[in-house]
PDB file of C-alpha atoms in Angstrom:
ATOM      1  CA  GLN A   1       0.325  -0.336  -0.032  1.00 81.00           C
ATOM      2  CA  VAL A   2       1.358   3.471  -1.163  1.00 93.00           C
ATOM      3  CA  GLN A   3       0.164   6.531   0.469  1.00 95.00           C
ATOM      4  CA  LEU A   4       0.735   9.892  -1.023  1.00 97.00           C
ATOM      5  CA  VAL A   5      -0.096  13.078   0.724  1.00 96.00           C
ATOM      6  CA  GLU A   6       0.109  16.661  -1.211  1.00 97.00           C
ATOM      7  CA  SER A   7       0.615  19.720   0.667  1.00 97.00           C
ATOM      8  CA  GLY A   8       1.582  23.559  -0.147  1.00 97.00           C
ATOM      9  CA  GLY A   9      -1.223  24.473  -2.426  1.00 97.00           C
ATOM     10  CA  GLY A  10      -2.989  28.115  -2.080  1.00 98.00           C
ATOM     11  CA  LEU A  11      -3.887  31.230  -3.286  1.00 98.00           C
ATOM     12  CA  VAL A  12      -1.150  33.141  -5.203  1.00 98.00           C
ATOM     13  CA  GLN A  13      -0.706  36.136  -7.331  1.00 98.00           C
ATOM     14  CA  PRO A  14       0.840  36.263 -11.156  1.00 98.00           C
ATOM     15  CA  GLY A  15       4.281  36.035 -10.963  1.00 98.00           C
ATOM     16  CA  GLY A  16       4.585  34.614  -7.343  1.00 98.00           C
ATOM     17  CA  SER A  17       5.643  31.392  -6.049  1.00 98.00           C
ATOM     18  CA  LEU A  18       4.548  28.363  -4.267  1.00 98.00           C
ATOM     19  CA  ARG A  19       6.227  24.899  -3.169  1.00 98.00           C
ATOM     20  CA  LEU A  20       4.269  21.955  -3.380  1.00 98.00           C
ATOM     21  CA  SER A  21       5.255  18.825  -1.523  1.00 98.00           C
ATOM     22  CA  CYS A  22       4.033  15.231  -1.296  1.00 98.00           C
ATOM     23  CA  ALA A  23       5.479  12.899   1.115  1.00 97.00           C
ATOM     24  CA  THR A  24       5.452   9.557  -0.174  1.00 96.00           C
ATOM     25  CA  GLY A  25       7.395   7.050   2.085  1.00 93.00           C
ATOM     26  CA  ARG A  26       9.916   4.663   0.998  1.00 90.00           C
ATOM     27  CA  LEU A  27       9.268   3.411  -2.996  1.00 92.00           C
ATOM     28  CA  LEU A  28      10.706   0.947  -5.456  1.00 93.00           C
ATOM     29  CA  SER A  29      13.664   2.710  -6.525  1.00 93.00           C
ATOM     30  CA  SER A  30      12.739   2.044 -10.216  1.00 95.00           C
ATOM     31  CA  TRP A  31       9.374   4.028  -9.879  1.00 96.00           C
ATOM     32  CA  VAL A  32       9.066   7.457 -11.314  1.00 98.00           C
ATOM     33  CA  VAL A  33       7.351   9.891  -9.108  1.00 98.00           C
ATOM     34  CA  GLY A  34       5.730  13.571 -10.393  1.00 98.00           C
ATOM     35  CA  TRP A  35       3.202  15.984 -10.507  1.00 98.00           C
ATOM     36  CA  TYR A  36      -0.088  15.913 -12.858  1.00 98.00           C
ATOM     37  CA  ARG A  37      -2.733  18.649 -13.065  1.00 98.00           C
ATOM     38  CA  GLN A  38      -5.968  18.891 -13.441  1.00 98.00           C
ATOM     39  CA  ALA A  39      -8.195  22.195 -14.289  1.00 97.00           C
ATOM     40  CA  PRO A  40     -12.444  22.437 -14.735  1.00 93.00           C
ATOM     41  CA  GLY A  41     -13.160  20.645 -17.899  1.00 95.00           C
ATOM     42  CA  LYS A  42      -9.793  19.802 -18.797  1.00 97.00           C
ATOM     43  CA  GLU A  43      -7.876  16.496 -18.918  1.00 97.00           C
ATOM     44  CA  ARG A  44      -5.873  15.522 -16.320  1.00 98.00           C
ATOM     45  CA  GLU A  45      -1.970  16.636 -17.567  1.00 98.00           C
ATOM     46  CA  LEU A  46       1.464  15.899 -17.224  1.00 98.00           C
ATOM     47  CA  VAL A  47       3.393  18.667 -15.152  1.00 98.00           C
ATOM     48  CA  ALA A  48       6.707  17.251 -14.268  1.00 98.00           C
ATOM     49  CA  THR A  49       8.161  13.891 -13.548  1.00 98.00           C
ATOM     50  CA  ILE A  50      11.396  12.363 -11.930  1.00 98.00           C
ATOM     51  CA  ARG A  51      13.692   9.584 -11.756  1.00 97.00           C
ATOM     52  CA  LYS A  52      15.598   8.596  -8.704  1.00 96.00           C
ATOM     53  CA  SER A  53      18.625   9.206 -10.938  1.00 96.00           C
ATOM     54  CA  GLY A  54      17.688  12.741 -11.514  1.00 97.00           C
ATOM     55  CA  SER A  55      16.551  12.742 -14.891  1.00 97.00           C
ATOM     56  CA  SER A  56      13.442  14.619 -15.541  1.00 98.00           C
ATOM     57  CA  LEU A  57      10.749  15.584 -17.627  1.00 98.00           C
ATOM     58  CA  TYR A  58       8.620  18.798 -17.658  1.00 98.00           C
ATOM     59  CA  SER A  59       5.807  19.814 -19.717  1.00 98.00           C
ATOM     60  CA  ASP A  60       6.443  22.929 -22.395  1.00 98.00           C
ATOM     61  CA  SER A  61       4.237  24.923 -20.539  1.00 98.00           C
ATOM     62  CA  VAL A  62       5.732  25.023 -17.285  1.00 98.00           C
ATOM     63  CA  LYS A  63       9.626  24.514 -18.536  1.00 98.00           C
ATOM     64  CA  GLY A  64      12.007  26.860 -17.082  1.00 98.00           C
ATOM     65  CA  ARG A  65       9.555  28.329 -14.512  1.00 98.00           C
ATOM     66  CA  PHE A  66       9.340  24.834 -12.262  1.00 98.00           C
ATOM     67  CA  THR A  67      11.613  22.782 -10.586  1.00 98.00           C
ATOM     68  CA  ILE A  68      10.980  19.128  -9.507  1.00 98.00           C
ATOM     69  CA  SER A  69      13.269  17.327  -7.042  1.00 98.00           C
ATOM     70  CA  ARG A  70      12.692  14.334  -5.056  1.00 96.00           C
ATOM     71  CA  ASP A  71      14.702  12.463  -1.988  1.00 93.00           C
ATOM     72  CA  ASN A  72      13.760   9.172  -0.057  1.00 91.00           C
ATOM     73  CA  SER A  73      10.407  10.251   1.512  1.00 93.00           C
ATOM     74  CA  LYS A  74       8.878  12.968  -0.888  1.00 96.00           C
ATOM     75  CA  VAL A  75       8.906  14.740  -4.065  1.00 97.00           C
ATOM     76  CA  ASP A  76       8.658  18.867  -4.231  1.00 98.00           C
ATOM     77  CA  LEU A  77       7.614  21.114  -7.066  1.00 98.00           C
ATOM     78  CA  GLN A  78       8.793  24.658  -6.922  1.00 98.00           C
ATOM     79  CA  MET A  79       6.597  26.938  -9.171  1.00 98.00           C
ATOM     80  CA  ASN A  80       7.966  30.371  -9.792  1.00 98.00           C
ATOM     81  CA  SER A  81       6.592  32.932 -12.323  1.00 98.00           C
ATOM     82  CA  LEU A  82       2.886  31.606 -11.667  1.00 98.00           C
ATOM     83  CA  LYS A  83       0.553  32.391 -14.390  1.00 98.00           C
ATOM     84  CA  PRO A  84      -3.314  32.223 -14.154  1.00 98.00           C
ATOM     85  CA  GLU A  85      -2.940  29.132 -16.336  1.00 97.00           C
ATOM     86  CA  ASP A  86      -1.451  27.300 -13.669  1.00 98.00           C
ATOM     87  CA  THR A  87      -4.628  27.658 -11.695  1.00 98.00           C
ATOM     88  CA  ALA A  88      -5.616  23.544 -11.221  1.00 98.00           C
ATOM     89  CA  VAL A  89      -5.658  20.854  -8.645  1.00 98.00           C
ATOM     90  CA  TYR A  90      -2.349  19.375  -8.528  1.00 98.00           C
ATOM     91  CA  PHE A  91      -1.956  15.818  -8.117  1.00 98.00           C
ATOM     92  CA  CYS A  92       1.207  13.604  -6.539  1.00 98.00           C
ATOM     93  CA  ASN A  93       1.688  10.538  -8.862  1.00 98.00           C
ATOM     94  CA  THR A  94       3.697   7.137  -8.509  1.00 97.00           C
ATOM     95  CA  GLY A  95       4.061   3.466  -8.870  1.00 97.00           C
ATOM     96  CA  GLY A  96       5.148   3.454 -12.961  1.00 97.00           C
ATOM     97  CA  ILE A  97       8.263   2.866 -14.764  1.00 97.00           C
ATOM     98  CA  ASN A  98       7.775   5.275 -17.589  1.00 97.00           C
ATOM     99  CA  ILE A  99       8.714   9.082 -17.084  1.00 97.00           C
ATOM    100  CA  ASP A 100       6.014  10.297 -19.808  1.00 98.00           C
ATOM    101  CA  THR A 101       3.030   8.120 -18.336  1.00 98.00           C
ATOM    102  CA  PRO A 102       1.416   8.059 -14.889  1.00 98.00           C
ATOM    103  CA  GLY A 103       1.564   5.059 -12.335  1.00 97.00           C
ATOM    104  CA  LYS A 104      -1.333   3.595 -10.402  1.00 97.00           C
ATOM    105  CA  TYR A 105      -1.088   5.469  -7.243  1.00 97.00           C
ATOM    106  CA  TRP A 106      -2.382   8.974  -6.589  1.00 98.00           C
ATOM    107  CA  GLY A 107      -2.421  11.669  -3.932  1.00 98.00           C
ATOM    108  CA  GLN A 108      -5.903  13.192  -3.094  1.00 97.00           C
ATOM    109  CA  GLY A 109      -4.865  16.183  -4.720  1.00 97.00           C
ATOM    110  CA  THR A 110      -3.927  20.033  -3.666  1.00 98.00           C
ATOM    111  CA  GLN A 111      -5.582  23.330  -4.994  1.00 98.00           C
ATOM    112  CA  VAL A 112      -3.254  26.001  -6.533  1.00 98.00           C
ATOM    113  CA  THR A 113      -5.221  29.437  -7.627  1.00 98.00           C
ATOM    114  CA  VAL A 114      -3.152  32.133  -9.867  1.00 98.00           C
ATOM    115  CA  SER A 115      -5.201  35.180  -9.684  1.00 97.00           C
ATOM    116  CA  SER A 116      -5.141  38.980  -8.729  1.00 94.00           C
TER     117      SER A 116
END
């Protein structure tokens, strides 16, 4: 059983920053961890994923603004220069071996709202 618990979401002004954290516990070393997001009426989309080795994948829409990192018990997402279009529920994910597709385990989600 894998339990993922996100924190750090909230309301921020355009251009501001937030740091999301997902408590993962210890995972298989081969499992990718990452963040996905879903806005109302939209499909869930990949934001950023990372392997234990440190290799990572970012959506073009967040590249250069967001940074993903991980250690043995959590995965973080540093979000800078936030835009209104970043508004979504952000979900932590793991349990898969591919960097571009999600695994079977999901967190409950944390709301990020970017608005003036």
